[in-house]
CSV table of C-alpha atoms in Angstrom, one decimal:
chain,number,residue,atom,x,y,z
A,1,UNK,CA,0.0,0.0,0.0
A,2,UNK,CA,1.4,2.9,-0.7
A,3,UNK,CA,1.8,5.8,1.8
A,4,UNK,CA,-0.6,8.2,0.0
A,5,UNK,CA,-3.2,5.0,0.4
A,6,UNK,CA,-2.3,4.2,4.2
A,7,UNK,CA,-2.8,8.4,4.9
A,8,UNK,CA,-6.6,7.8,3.2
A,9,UNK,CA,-7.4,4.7,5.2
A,10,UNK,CA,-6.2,6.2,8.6
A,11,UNK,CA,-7.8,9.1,8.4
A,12,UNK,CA,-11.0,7.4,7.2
A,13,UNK,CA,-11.8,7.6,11.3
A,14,UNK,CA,-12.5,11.1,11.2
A,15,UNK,CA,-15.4,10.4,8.4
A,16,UNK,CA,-14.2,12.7,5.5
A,17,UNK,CA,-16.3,14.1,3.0
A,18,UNK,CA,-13.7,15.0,1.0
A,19,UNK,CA,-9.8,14.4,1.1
A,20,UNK,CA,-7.3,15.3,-1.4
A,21,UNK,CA,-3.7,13.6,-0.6
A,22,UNK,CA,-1.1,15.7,-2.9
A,23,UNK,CA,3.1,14.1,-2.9
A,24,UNK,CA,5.3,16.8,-3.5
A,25,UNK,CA,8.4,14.7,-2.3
A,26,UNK,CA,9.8,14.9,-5.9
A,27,UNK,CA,10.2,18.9,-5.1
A,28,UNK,CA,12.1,18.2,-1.8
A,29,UNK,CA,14.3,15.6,-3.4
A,30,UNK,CA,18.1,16.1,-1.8
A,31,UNK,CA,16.1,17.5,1.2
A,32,UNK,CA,17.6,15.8,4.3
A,33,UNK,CA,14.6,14.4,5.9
A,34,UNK,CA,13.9,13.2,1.7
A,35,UNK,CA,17.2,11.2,2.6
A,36,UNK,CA,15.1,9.3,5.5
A,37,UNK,CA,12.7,8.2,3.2
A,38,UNK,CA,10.2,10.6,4.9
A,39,UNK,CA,7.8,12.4,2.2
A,40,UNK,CA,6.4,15.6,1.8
A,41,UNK,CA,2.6,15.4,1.6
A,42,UNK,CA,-0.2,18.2,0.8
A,43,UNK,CA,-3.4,17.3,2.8
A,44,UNK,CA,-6.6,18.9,2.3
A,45,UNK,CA,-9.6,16.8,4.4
A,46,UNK,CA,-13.4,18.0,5.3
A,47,UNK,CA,-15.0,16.6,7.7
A,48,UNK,CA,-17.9,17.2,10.0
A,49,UNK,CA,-15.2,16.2,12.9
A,50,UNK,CA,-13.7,19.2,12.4
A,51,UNK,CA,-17.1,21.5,13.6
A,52,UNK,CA,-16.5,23.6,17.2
A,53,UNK,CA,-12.9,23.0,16.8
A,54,UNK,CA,-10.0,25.1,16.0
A,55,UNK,CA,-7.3,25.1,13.4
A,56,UNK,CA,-5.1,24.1,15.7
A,57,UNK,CA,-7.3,21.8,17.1
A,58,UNK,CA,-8.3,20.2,14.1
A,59,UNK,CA,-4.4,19.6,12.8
A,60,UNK,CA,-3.9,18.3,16.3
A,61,UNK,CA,-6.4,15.4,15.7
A,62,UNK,CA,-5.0,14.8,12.2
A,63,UNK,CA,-1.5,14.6,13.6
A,64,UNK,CA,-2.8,12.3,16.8
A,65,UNK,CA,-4.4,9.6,14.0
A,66,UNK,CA,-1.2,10.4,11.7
A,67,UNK,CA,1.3,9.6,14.4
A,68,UNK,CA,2.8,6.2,13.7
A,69,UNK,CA,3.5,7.2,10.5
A,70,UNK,CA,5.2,11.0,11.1
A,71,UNK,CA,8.7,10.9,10.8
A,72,UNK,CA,9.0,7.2,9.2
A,73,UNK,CA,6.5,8.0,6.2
A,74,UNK,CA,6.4,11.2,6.1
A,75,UNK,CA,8.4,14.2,6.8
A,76,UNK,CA,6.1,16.9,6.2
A,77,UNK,CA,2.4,17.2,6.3
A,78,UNK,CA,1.1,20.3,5.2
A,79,UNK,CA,-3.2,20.7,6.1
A,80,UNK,CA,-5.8,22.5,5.4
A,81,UNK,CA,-9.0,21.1,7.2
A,82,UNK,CA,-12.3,22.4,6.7
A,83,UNK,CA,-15.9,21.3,8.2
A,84,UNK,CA,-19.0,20.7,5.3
A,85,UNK,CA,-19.8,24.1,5.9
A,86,UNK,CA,-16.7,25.7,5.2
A,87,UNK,CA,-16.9,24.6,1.6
């Protein structure tokens, strides 16, 4: 499974509406967590979860379900998060 697939199905827990999964690890090649084997991922994700909580909140929860997988799979994770009504 490949990590872009294994970021989808864990986050599946937070019931998304939407998620878009972007690699830009090609544009951080020579990068020296690249070297690590650590990618750079994109994340955009709505989700009802998301509704009374704050930015930070809401990349904290993403981070919590992500955890296993920071600094192994990936390197970077840059997020947007947005509730249904944000759209």
């Amino acid at each position: 499974m490949s990590t872009v697939e294994l970021i989808r199905e864990k986050l599946s827990v937070l019931e998304p509406v939407k998620i878009e999964i972007l690699d830009e690890s090609a544009r951080h090649a020579g990068h020296a967590g690249a070297k690590s084997g650590g990618g750079h991922y994109l994340l955009t994700i709505v989700s009802p979860k998301f509704a009374g909580k704050s930015a930070l909140e809401r990349h904290r929860l993403i981070y919590t379900v992500l955890q296993e997988m920071m600094h192994k799979n990936i390197h970077a994770l840059s997020v947007k998060a947005y509730t249904p009504e944000e759209i």
